[in-house]
């Protein structure tokens, strides 16, 4: 007797091979383990035991062998240490981009479009009548011929100045961005993982810029007791340390980086969850975690004012709800004439993406 077997429809698993299904989970786990392959595989084994991710036909051993064969992991035969490869690092960035920003297709070289019309690189979908001084290259001949046919008919077809339609192009602006990430100890305190969403945002933003906005630049700065730059390839391995929050050092380094960039538009994105608590003084540190220290906050506000003079807006993404910290961020933002978002962890990526993309709609004079 012929029968049918019905199983629960899972849209995320349809059309994917067993390797691809496990790879999705593996890349996600690598983000949480800061690139630790062994820990990620242990977690994957636990998930397999609980949710039956593998089958008799394709087990975890097959998956690990495929990871090696396809060049996603590299094993040191002498020490037994397993590391991810640059191919996997890019895979994590792409996954973060898809997760946070949606599936964005790679386009040709482009930058942030402005609303200043003229002889630019990107075609504007709108047309307008011809005006004296317009160049031949700007004429939309399809629309112009259509106008001539409507105005004069096919029997006595001719084209006059009134028939011509101009399709304008938009200028594009290039932007240099510094993304500052707080890696102080508070980013993992109170039972909340705040560093992983920050890393995902950094990886997604870097992938977006390197694929869609190739004339832009992105620099990543992490700050704790001190501040230092990290490369895009190092993002999966970022970890929180036993640090205070030296916001001043982060801002100074970001400003120094942007001074060397030749793009006309510069901006700083800062992801932080707490108050500034540290300053570098000579070889030592001035630290105060008890409330807002006026000595520290004054230095922060002074740098915000300097950035305003240099036309470097600072957008702060605050992952904290303390009212007194929000008041400080608001004062900091007003001093810089920048922007502030008090973002929850699950909305952090969306906030940053919307703000970054809004740069496409800023007019540059």
Coordinates of C-alpha atoms in Angstrom, one line a residue:
X1 CA 0.0 0.0 0.0
X2 CA 1.4 3.3 -1.0
X3 CA 1.7 6.1 1.6
X4 CA 3.2 9.5 2.3
X5 CA 5.4 10.8 5.0
X6 CA 5.0 14.4 6.0
X7 CA 7.7 16.3 7.9
X8 CA 7.8 19.8 9.4
X9 CA 8.8 22.4 6.9
X10 CA 11.9 24.3 7.9
X11 CA 12.6 27.2 5.3
X12 CA 16.1 27.7 6.6
X13 CA 17.1 24.1 5.8
X14 CA 15.5 23.7 2.4
X15 CA 17.9 23.4 -0.5
X16 CA 21.0 23.2 1.7
X17 CA 23.4 20.3 2.0
X18 CA 24.2 18.8 5.4
X19 CA 27.5 20.6 5.3
X20 CA 25.9 24.0 4.6
X21 CA 23.4 23.5 7.4
X22 CA 26.2 22.7 9.9
X23 CA 28.4 25.5 8.5
X24 CA 25.8 28.1 9.3
X25 CA 25.8 27.1 13.0
X26 CA 29.6 26.7 13.0
X27 CA 30.2 30.3 11.8
X28 CA 27.8 31.6 14.4
X29 CA 29.5 29.7 17.2
X30 CA 33.0 31.0 16.0
X31 CA 31.8 34.5 16.6
X32 CA 30.8 33.7 20.2
X33 CA 34.0 31.8 20.9
X34 CA 36.2 34.5 19.4
X35 CA 37.6 32.2 16.7
X36 CA 38.3 29.2 19.0
X37 CA 37.7 26.2 16.7
X38 CA 37.8 23.5 19.3
X39 CA 35.3 25.3 21.6
X40 CA 33.0 26.0 18.7
X41 CA 33.1 22.3 17.6
X42 CA 32.4 21.2 21.2
X43 CA 29.3 23.5 21.3
X44 CA 28.3 22.1 17.9
X45 CA 28.6 18.5 19.3
X46 CA 26.3 19.5 22.2
X47 CA 23.8 21.0 19.9
X48 CA 23.9 17.9 17.7
X49 CA 23.2 15.7 20.7
X50 CA 20.2 17.8 21.7
X51 CA 18.7 18.7 18.3
X52 CA 20.0 15.9 16.0
X53 CA 21.8 18.2 13.5
X54 CA 23.5 15.3 11.8
X55 CA 22.4 11.9 10.5
X56 CA 23.7 8.4 10.0
X57 CA 24.7 9.4 6.4
X58 CA 26.5 12.6 7.4
X59 CA 28.1 12.9 10.9
X60 CA 30.3 15.4 12.7
X61 CA 33.4 13.5 11.6
X62 CA 32.3 14.1 8.0
X63 CA 31.8 17.7 8.7
X64 CA 35.2 18.2 10.2
X65 CA 36.9 16.4 7.3
X66 CA 35.0 18.6 4.8
X67 CA 36.1 21.8 6.8
X68 CA 39.7 20.7 6.2
X69 CA 39.3 19.6 2.6
X70 CA 37.5 22.8 1.7
X71 CA 40.1 25.0 3.3
X72 CA 38.0 26.4 6.2
X73 CA 40.3 25.1 9.0
X74 CA 44.0 24.4 9.2
X75 CA 45.5 21.8 11.5
X76 CA 49.0 21.9 12.8
X77 CA 50.1 18.3 12.6
X78 CA 52.9 18.8 15.1
X79 CA 51.0 20.6 17.9
X80 CA 47.4 19.4 17.0
X81 CA 46.2 23.0 17.1
X82 CA 43.4 23.9 14.7
X83 CA 42.8 27.4 13.5
X84 CA 40.4 29.0 11.1
X85 CA 41.7 30.2 7.7
X86 CA 41.2 33.6 6.0
X87 CA 38.4 31.9 4.0
X88 CA 36.5 31.3 7.2
X89 CA 37.2 34.8 8.5
X90 CA 35.5 36.2 5.3
X91 CA 32.7 33.7 5.7
X92 CA 32.0 35.1 9.2
X93 CA 31.9 38.6 8.0
X94 CA 29.6 37.7 5.1
X95 CA 27.3 35.9 7.5
X96 CA 27.2 38.9 9.8
X97 CA 26.4 41.1 6.9
X98 CA 23.5 38.9 5.9
X99 CA 22.2 38.6 9.4
X100 CA 22.3 42.3 10.3
X101 CA 21.9 44.1 7.0
X102 CA 20.0 41.6 4.9
X103 CA 21.3 40.0 1.7
X104 CA 23.0 42.8 -0.1
X105 CA 24.2 42.1 -3.6
X106 CA 27.6 43.3 -4.6
X107 CA 27.4 46.3 -6.9
X108 CA 30.0 48.0 -9.0
X109 CA 32.3 50.5 -7.4
X110 CA 30.3 53.2 -5.6
X111 CA 30.2 55.5 -2.7
X112 CA 27.6 57.5 -0.8
X113 CA 25.3 59.3 -3.2
X114 CA 24.5 63.0 -2.5
X115 CA 21.5 65.0 -3.6
X116 CA 23.6 67.5 -5.5
X117 CA 22.8 67.0 -9.2
X118 CA 25.3 67.5 -12.0
X119 CA 27.9 65.5 -13.8
X120 CA 28.4 62.7 -11.4
X121 CA 28.8 58.9 -11.5
X122 CA 25.3 57.6 -10.8
X123 CA 22.4 58.1 -13.1
X124 CA 19.3 59.8 -11.6
X125 CA 16.0 58.1 -12.6
X126 CA 14.3 61.5 -13.0
X127 CA 14.5 63.6 -16.2
X128 CA 13.9 67.3 -16.8
X129 CA 13.5 69.5 -19.9
X130 CA 16.7 70.7 -21.7
X131 CA 18.2 74.0 -20.5
X132 CA 20.9 76.1 -22.1
X133 CA 24.3 74.9 -21.0
X134 CA 23.4 71.2 -20.7
X135 CA 25.9 68.9 -22.2
X136 CA 25.2 66.4 -25.1
X137 CA 26.1 63.5 -22.8
X138 CA 23.2 64.3 -20.5
X139 CA 20.5 64.0 -23.2
X140 CA 18.1 61.0 -22.7
X141 CA 17.6 60.2 -26.4
X142 CA 14.9 57.6 -25.7
X143 CA 12.7 60.1 -23.9
X144 CA 13.6 62.9 -26.3
X145 CA 12.6 60.8 -29.4
X146 CA 9.4 59.8 -27.7
X147 CA 8.6 63.5 -27.1
X148 CA 9.3 64.4 -30.7
X149 CA 6.9 61.6 -31.9
X150 CA 4.1 62.8 -29.6
X151 CA 4.7 66.5 -30.5
X152 CA 5.2 66.3 -34.2
X153 CA 3.9 62.9 -35.4
X154 CA 5.6 60.2 -37.4
X155 CA 4.9 61.7 -40.8
X156 CA 6.8 64.9 -40.2
X157 CA 9.2 63.7 -37.6
X158 CA 11.7 66.2 -36.4
X159 CA 13.3 67.0 -33.1
X160 CA 13.4 70.5 -31.5
X161 CA 14.9 71.9 -28.4
X162 CA 11.6 71.7 -26.6
X163 CA 11.6 67.9 -27.1
X164 CA 14.9 67.2 -25.4
X165 CA 14.9 65.6 -22.0
X166 CA 17.9 65.6 -19.7
X167 CA 18.8 62.8 -17.3
X168 CA 20.9 64.1 -14.5
X169 CA 23.5 62.3 -12.6
X170 CA 24.3 62.5 -8.9
X171 CA 27.7 63.3 -7.4
X172 CA 29.0 60.6 -5.0
X173 CA 30.9 61.4 -1.8
X174 CA 33.6 59.3 -0.4
X175 CA 33.6 58.7 3.4
X176 CA 36.2 57.6 5.9
X177 CA 34.8 55.9 8.9
X178 CA 36.4 54.9 12.2
X179 CA 34.5 52.4 14.2
X180 CA 35.4 52.5 17.9
X181 CA 34.5 49.4 20.0
X182 CA 34.6 49.4 23.8
X183 CA 36.3 46.2 25.0
X184 CA 36.3 47.1 28.7
X185 CA 35.3 44.4 31.2
X186 CA 31.8 45.8 31.6
X187 CA 31.0 44.6 28.1
X188 CA 30.5 41.1 29.6
X189 CA 29.3 42.0 33.1
X190 CA 25.8 41.6 34.5
X191 CA 25.2 38.4 32.6
X192 CA 24.9 40.1 29.3
X193 CA 27.2 39.5 26.3
X194 CA 27.6 42.9 24.7
X195 CA 30.9 42.3 22.8
X196 CA 29.5 39.7 20.4
X197 CA 26.9 42.1 18.9
X198 CA 29.6 44.8 18.6
X199 CA 31.9 42.4 16.8
X200 CA 29.1 41.3 14.4
X201 CA 28.4 45.0 13.6
X202 CA 32.0 45.6 12.9
X203 CA 32.4 42.6 10.7
X204 CA 29.2 43.4 8.8
X205 CA 30.1 47.0 8.3
X206 CA 33.6 46.0 7.0
X207 CA 32.1 43.5 4.6
X208 CA 29.6 46.1 3.4
X209 CA 32.2 48.8 2.7
X210 CA 34.7 46.4 1.1
X211 CA 32.1 45.1 -1.3
X212 CA 29.6 48.0 -1.9
X213 CA 31.5 51.1 -1.1
X214 CA 35.0 50.3 -2.3
X215 CA 36.2 53.9 -2.3
X216 CA 35.3 54.4 1.3
X217 CA 37.7 53.5 4.1
X218 CA 36.9 51.8 7.4
X219 CA 39.3 51.6 10.4
X220 CA 38.5 49.7 13.6
X221 CA 39.7 51.0 16.9
X222 CA 39.3 49.1 20.2
X223 CA 39.7 50.9 23.5
X224 CA 40.1 49.7 27.1
X225 CA 42.8 51.2 29.3
X226 CA 44.5 52.2 26.0
X227 CA 43.4 52.3 22.4
X228 CA 44.8 50.5 19.4
X229 CA 43.8 49.7 15.8
X230 CA 42.8 46.2 14.7
X231 CA 42.7 44.8 11.2
X232 CA 39.5 43.6 9.7
X233 CA 40.8 40.0 9.6
X234 CA 41.3 40.2 13.4
X235 CA 37.6 41.0 14.2
X236 CA 36.4 37.4 14.9
X237 CA 39.1 37.1 17.6
X238 CA 38.2 40.2 19.6
X239 CA 37.8 39.6 23.3
X240 CA 37.0 41.7 26.3
X241 CA 39.9 42.3 28.7
X242 CA 40.2 43.4 32.4
X243 CA 40.2 47.0 31.3
X244 CA 38.7 50.3 32.3
X245 CA 37.1 52.6 29.6
X246 CA 39.6 55.1 28.2
X247 CA 37.3 56.9 25.8
X248 CA 39.8 59.7 25.4
X249 CA 42.5 57.4 24.1
X250 CA 40.0 56.0 21.6
X251 CA 38.9 59.4 20.3
X252 CA 42.5 60.6 20.0
X253 CA 43.5 57.6 18.0
X254 CA 40.4 57.9 15.8
X255 CA 41.1 61.6 15.1
X256 CA 44.8 60.8 14.3
X257 CA 43.7 58.2 11.8
X258 CA 41.2 60.5 10.1
X259 CA 43.7 63.3 9.8
X260 CA 45.6 61.0 7.4
X261 CA 42.6 60.1 5.3
X262 CA 42.1 62.3 2.2
X263 CA 38.3 61.6 1.8
X264 CA 36.3 64.8 2.2
X265 CA 33.8 63.2 4.6
X266 CA 34.9 61.7 7.9
X267 CA 33.0 60.3 10.7
X268 CA 33.3 58.3 14.0
X269 CA 31.0 55.5 15.2
X270 CA 31.5 54.7 18.8
X271 CA 29.9 51.6 20.4
X272 CA 30.1 51.7 24.2
X273 CA 28.1 50.5 27.2
X274 CA 29.5 52.5 30.0
X275 CA 31.0 55.7 31.2
X276 CA 34.6 56.9 30.6
X277 CA 36.6 55.8 33.6
X278 CA 40.3 56.1 32.7
X279 CA 42.9 58.5 31.4
X280 CA 46.5 57.9 30.5
X281 CA 48.9 60.2 32.5
X282 CA 52.6 59.7 31.7
X283 CA 53.4 56.0 32.2
X284 CA 50.4 55.5 34.5
X285 CA 46.7 55.7 34.5
X286 CA 44.1 57.9 36.2
X287 CA 41.1 55.7 37.0
X288 CA 37.8 56.3 38.7
X289 CA 34.9 53.9 38.3
X290 CA 32.7 55.6 40.9
X291 CA 30.3 57.7 38.9
X292 CA 31.3 60.3 36.3
X293 CA 34.6 61.9 37.1
X294 CA 34.7 65.5 36.0
X295 CA 38.4 65.3 35.1
X296 CA 37.7 62.5 32.6
X297 CA 34.5 63.8 31.2
X298 CA 35.9 67.3 30.6
X299 CA 38.7 65.7 28.4
X300 CA 36.0 63.8 26.5
X301 CA 33.9 66.9 25.9
X302 CA 37.0 68.8 24.8
X303 CA 37.7 66.2 22.1
X304 CA 34.1 66.2 21.0
X305 CA 34.5 70.0 20.5
X306 CA 37.7 69.5 18.5
X307 CA 36.0 66.9 16.3
X308 CA 33.3 69.4 15.6
X309 CA 35.8 72.0 14.5
X310 CA 37.4 69.4 12.2
X311 CA 33.9 68.6 10.8
X312 CA 34.1 65.0 12.1
X313 CA 30.7 64.0 13.5
X314 CA 30.6 61.4 16.2
X315 CA 27.7 59.0 16.4
X316 CA 27.5 57.2 19.7
X317 CA 25.7 53.9 20.1
X318 CA 25.0 53.5 23.8
X319 CA 24.2 50.0 25.1
X320 CA 23.2 51.2 28.5
X321 CA 20.0 52.6 30.1
X322 CA 21.4 54.4 33.1
X323 CA 19.8 57.9 33.1
X324 CA 23.0 59.7 34.3
X325 CA 25.0 58.0 31.5
X326 CA 22.4 59.0 29.0
X327 CA 22.6 62.6 30.1
X328 CA 26.4 62.6 29.7
X329 CA 26.1 61.1 26.2
X330 CA 23.5 63.8 25.3
X331 CA 25.9 66.5 26.5
X332 CA 28.8 64.9 24.6
X333 CA 26.6 64.7 21.4
X334 CA 25.5 68.3 21.7
X335 CA 29.1 69.4 22.1
X336 CA 30.0 67.6 18.9
X337 CA 26.8 68.3 17.0
X338 CA 26.7 64.6 16.3
X339 CA 24.1 61.9 17.0
X340 CA 23.4 59.4 19.7
X341 CA 21.4 56.2 19.7
X342 CA 20.5 54.4 22.9
X343 CA 20.3 51.0 21.2
X344 CA 19.4 47.6 22.5
X345 CA 21.7 44.7 21.6
X346 CA 19.3 43.2 19.2
X347 CA 18.8 46.5 17.3
X348 CA 22.4 47.7 17.4
X349 CA 23.2 46.5 13.8
X350 CA 20.0 48.0 12.4
X351 CA 20.7 51.4 14.0
X352 CA 24.3 51.5 12.7
X353 CA 23.3 50.3 9.2
X354 CA 20.5 53.0 8.9
X355 CA 22.9 55.7 10.1
X356 CA 25.7 54.7 7.7
X357 CA 23.4 54.4 4.7
X358 CA 21.9 57.8 5.5
X359 CA 25.3 59.2 4.5
X360 CA 24.2 58.5 0.9
X361 CA 21.6 61.2 1.2
X362 CA 23.8 64.0 2.6
X363 CA 24.6 66.9 0.3
X364 CA 28.2 67.8 0.1
X365 CA 29.0 71.3 -1.0

